[in-house]
Amino acid sequence: RQPYPSHNNRTQPSPEFLNTAIVSAGVDRQQIANLSVPVQLTFPTYNKDAANPRCVYFSRKGSEGEWLDDGLKSSFNNFTKTVTCRSSHMTSFAVIMTIDAATFVPIGTHAVIMNTISYLCLFLSLVGLILTIMALTLQRTLWRLDMTKIH
């Protein structure tokens, strides 16, 4: 398996992505496992439209690693949009979620829309500026012609 992209560096649609902060829990570099009372962590989600939460932990293998979900239990609170993870060990945890393809708008699409709006506003501003300069110039010309002089 490949590590999942974070919510910040995702440039193209991905069926799953990290939708929370990564939280590391441990005690002075000791491996904590097989706890009798599970560790419970509650994560607020970044993207509120995401669905299908899955708690994961990072398993390091040499210089690489992967996100795994074995031994973790997830529960999602739809009202607060938080995910609670329960685990019998301590390591680095996060929540992976999916986005419905029907509502997903790729990051590149947002950039195109924002650029189009920006250029349209720039064009309208320049047209307004030119019309204002023309109106002020015409007003001064008319003001000079209609000026009455008192002798």
mmCIF file of C-alpha atoms in Angstrom:
data_model
loop_
_atom_site.group_PDB
_atom_site.id
_atom_site.type_symbol
_atom_site.label_atom_id
_atom_site.label_comp_id
_atom_site.label_asym_id
_atom_site.label_seq_id
_atom_site.Cartn_x
_atom_site.Cartn_y
_atom_site.Cartn_z
ATOM 1 C CA ARG A 1 0.000 0.000 0.000
ATOM 2 C CA GLN A 2 1.020 3.601 -0.535
ATOM 3 C CA PRO A 3 0.878 6.292 2.130
ATOM 4 C CA TYR A 4 -2.174 8.487 1.696
ATOM 5 C CA PRO A 5 -1.797 12.131 0.646
ATOM 6 C CA SER A 6 -2.477 14.802 3.230
ATOM 7 C CA HIS A 7 -5.323 17.293 2.810
ATOM 8 C CA ASN A 8 -2.829 20.059 1.910
ATOM 9 C CA ASN A 9 -0.796 18.529 -0.895
ATOM 10 C CA ARG A 10 -3.551 16.732 -2.806
ATOM 11 C CA THR A 11 -3.518 18.000 -6.408
ATOM 12 C CA GLN A 12 -5.824 15.509 -8.059
ATOM 13 C CA PRO A 13 -8.864 13.540 -6.958
ATOM 14 C CA SER A 14 -8.097 10.718 -4.587
ATOM 15 C CA PRO A 15 -10.657 8.243 -3.316
ATOM 16 C CA GLU A 16 -9.229 8.523 0.201
ATOM 17 C CA PHE A 17 -7.258 11.243 1.939
ATOM 18 C CA LEU A 18 -6.163 12.303 5.415
ATOM 19 C CA ASN A 19 -8.918 14.529 6.770
ATOM 20 C CA THR A 20 -7.541 15.275 10.233
ATOM 21 C CA ALA A 21 -4.355 16.257 11.948
ATOM 22 C CA ILE A 22 -1.883 13.496 12.698
ATOM 23 C CA VAL A 23 -1.653 12.884 16.429
ATOM 24 C CA SER A 24 1.244 10.939 17.937
ATOM 25 C CA ALA A 25 0.817 9.369 21.345
ATOM 26 C CA GLY A 26 3.557 7.604 23.240
ATOM 27 C CA VAL A 27 5.648 7.465 26.380
ATOM 28 C CA ASP A 28 9.356 8.302 26.153
ATOM 29 C CA ARG A 29 10.114 6.231 23.011
ATOM 30 C CA GLN A 30 8.637 3.043 24.475
ATOM 31 C CA GLN A 31 6.316 0.830 22.501
ATOM 32 C CA ILE A 32 2.922 0.770 24.207
ATOM 33 C CA ALA A 33 0.642 -2.081 23.067
ATOM 34 C CA ASN A 34 -2.091 -4.429 24.312
ATOM 35 C CA LEU A 35 -3.646 -1.856 26.644
ATOM 36 C CA SER A 36 -6.502 -3.217 28.788
ATOM 37 C CA VAL A 37 -8.388 0.075 28.428
ATOM 38 C CA PRO A 38 -8.297 1.419 24.872
ATOM 39 C CA VAL A 39 -6.887 4.852 24.119
ATOM 40 C CA GLN A 40 -9.653 7.110 22.810
ATOM 41 C CA LEU A 41 -8.869 10.044 20.508
ATOM 42 C CA THR A 42 -11.454 12.425 19.018
ATOM 43 C CA PHE A 43 -10.539 14.256 15.809
ATOM 44 C CA PRO A 44 -12.308 17.252 14.268
ATOM 45 C CA THR A 45 -12.398 16.831 10.489
ATOM 46 C CA TYR A 46 -11.046 19.420 8.002
ATOM 47 C CA ASN A 47 -13.417 18.739 5.112
ATOM 48 C CA LYS A 48 -16.959 18.559 6.489
ATOM 49 C CA ASP A 49 -18.317 17.007 3.265
ATOM 50 C CA ALA A 50 -16.136 13.908 3.517
ATOM 51 C CA ALA A 51 -17.628 10.558 4.460
ATOM 52 C CA ASN A 52 -16.672 7.008 5.447
ATOM 53 C CA PRO A 53 -14.212 7.772 8.254
ATOM 54 C CA ARG A 54 -11.557 5.197 8.972
ATOM 55 C CA CYS A 55 -9.099 5.538 11.832
ATOM 56 C CA VAL A 56 -5.562 4.635 10.838
ATOM 57 C CA TYR A 57 -2.126 4.487 12.417
ATOM 58 C CA PHE A 58 1.255 4.912 10.796
ATOM 59 C CA SER A 59 3.356 1.760 10.678
ATOM 60 C CA ARG A 60 7.012 2.477 9.987
ATOM 61 C CA LYS A 61 8.970 -0.108 8.042
ATOM 62 C CA GLY A 62 12.579 0.930 7.654
ATOM 63 C CA SER A 63 12.740 4.332 5.987
ATOM 64 C CA GLU A 64 9.158 4.051 4.677
ATOM 65 C CA GLY A 65 5.787 3.327 6.190
ATOM 66 C CA GLU A 66 2.095 2.926 5.544
ATOM 67 C CA TRP A 67 -1.266 3.783 7.082
ATOM 68 C CA LEU A 68 -2.999 0.724 8.559
ATOM 69 C CA ASP A 69 -6.343 0.323 10.293
ATOM 70 C CA ASP A 70 -6.122 -3.123 11.904
ATOM 71 C CA GLY A 71 -7.040 -3.129 15.595
ATOM 72 C CA LEU A 72 -8.679 0.338 15.469
ATOM 73 C CA LYS A 73 -12.348 1.142 15.948
ATOM 74 C CA SER A 74 -13.931 4.258 14.440
ATOM 75 C CA SER A 75 -17.122 6.108 15.277
ATOM 76 C CA PHE A 76 -18.378 9.233 13.488
ATOM 77 C CA ASN A 77 -20.490 11.967 15.085
ATOM 78 C CA ASN A 78 -22.412 13.472 12.171
ATOM 79 C CA PHE A 79 -23.640 16.429 14.266
ATOM 80 C CA THR A 80 -20.188 17.647 15.379
ATOM 81 C CA LYS A 81 -18.359 16.179 12.333
ATOM 82 C CA THR A 82 -15.819 14.520 14.617
ATOM 83 C CA VAL A 83 -14.354 11.027 14.505
ATOM 84 C CA THR A 84 -13.506 9.046 17.635
ATOM 85 C CA CYS A 85 -10.810 6.387 17.362
ATOM 86 C CA ARG A 86 -10.184 3.626 19.901
ATOM 87 C CA SER A 87 -6.921 1.701 19.995
ATOM 88 C CA SER A 88 -5.125 -0.733 22.271
ATOM 89 C CA HIS A 89 -1.717 0.721 21.370
ATOM 90 C CA MET A 90 -0.075 4.137 21.077
ATOM 91 C CA THR A 91 1.470 5.468 17.879
ATOM 92 C CA SER A 92 0.684 8.126 15.235
ATOM 93 C CA PHE A 93 -3.035 8.292 14.429
ATOM 94 C CA ALA A 94 -5.157 10.084 11.829
ATOM 95 C CA VAL A 95 -8.477 9.666 10.037
ATOM 96 C CA ILE A 96 -8.805 8.783 6.368
ATOM 97 C CA MET A 97 -12.061 9.708 4.640
ATOM 98 C CA THR A 98 -13.526 9.758 1.142
ATOM 99 C CA ILE A 99 -15.318 12.451 -0.842
ATOM 100 C CA ASP A 100 -18.364 11.676 -2.945
ATOM 101 C CA ALA A 101 -17.334 11.946 -6.604
ATOM 102 C CA ALA A 102 -20.554 13.834 -7.419
ATOM 103 C CA THR A 103 -19.688 16.703 -5.042
ATOM 104 C CA PHE A 104 -15.900 16.652 -5.441
ATOM 105 C CA VAL A 105 -14.425 19.618 -7.318
ATOM 106 C CA PRO A 106 -10.734 19.168 -8.169
ATOM 107 C CA ILE A 107 -8.377 21.860 -6.910
ATOM 108 C CA GLY A 108 -7.476 22.847 -10.493
ATOM 109 C CA THR A 109 -11.135 23.604 -11.255
ATOM 110 C CA HIS A 110 -11.289 26.082 -8.373
ATOM 111 C CA ALA A 111 -8.195 27.838 -9.708
ATOM 112 C CA VAL A 112 -9.727 28.170 -13.185
ATOM 113 C CA ILE A 113 -12.976 29.557 -11.758
ATOM 114 C CA MET A 114 -11.138 32.040 -9.503
ATOM 115 C CA ASN A 115 -8.853 33.179 -12.356
ATOM 116 C CA THR A 116 -11.857 33.724 -14.630
ATOM 117 C CA ILE A 117 -13.653 35.771 -11.972
ATOM 118 C CA SER A 118 -10.482 37.784 -11.268
ATOM 119 C CA TYR A 119 -9.927 38.649 -14.943
ATOM 120 C CA LEU A 120 -13.599 39.555 -15.393
ATOM 121 C CA CYS A 121 -13.463 41.900 -12.393
ATOM 122 C CA LEU A 122 -10.211 43.422 -13.656
ATOM 123 C CA PHE A 123 -11.784 44.054 -17.076
ATOM 124 C CA LEU A 124 -14.899 45.662 -15.531
ATOM 125 C CA SER A 125 -12.723 47.828 -13.283
ATOM 126 C CA LEU A 126 -10.683 49.076 -16.268
ATOM 127 C CA VAL A 127 -13.861 49.848 -18.227
ATOM 128 C CA GLY A 128 -15.173 51.786 -15.227
ATOM 129 C CA LEU A 129 -11.895 53.693 -14.907
ATOM 130 C CA ILE A 130 -11.887 54.640 -18.599
ATOM 131 C CA LEU A 131 -15.528 55.795 -18.429
ATOM 132 C CA THR A 132 -14.765 57.860 -15.311
ATOM 133 C CA ILE A 133 -11.766 59.558 -16.974
ATOM 134 C CA MET A 134 -13.848 60.284 -20.090
ATOM 135 C CA ALA A 135 -16.709 61.726 -18.011
ATOM 136 C CA LEU A 136 -14.367 63.977 -16.008
ATOM 137 C CA THR A 137 -12.627 65.181 -19.175
ATOM 138 C CA LEU A 138 -15.964 65.932 -20.854
ATOM 139 C CA GLN A 139 -17.219 67.707 -17.730
ATOM 140 C CA ARG A 140 -14.185 70.040 -17.667
ATOM 141 C CA THR A 141 -14.566 70.817 -21.361
ATOM 142 C CA LEU A 142 -18.261 71.616 -20.924
ATOM 143 C CA TRP A 143 -17.583 73.620 -17.787
ATOM 144 C CA ARG A 144 -15.146 75.877 -19.665
ATOM 145 C CA LEU A 145 -17.620 76.491 -22.525
ATOM 146 C CA ASP A 146 -20.562 77.340 -20.304
ATOM 147 C CA MET A 147 -18.641 79.532 -17.970
ATOM 148 C CA THR A 148 -20.042 82.988 -17.656
ATOM 149 C CA LYS A 149 -17.773 85.826 -16.913
ATOM 150 C CA ILE A 150 -18.748 88.784 -14.885
ATOM 151 C CA HIS A 151 -17.196 92.064 -16.074
#
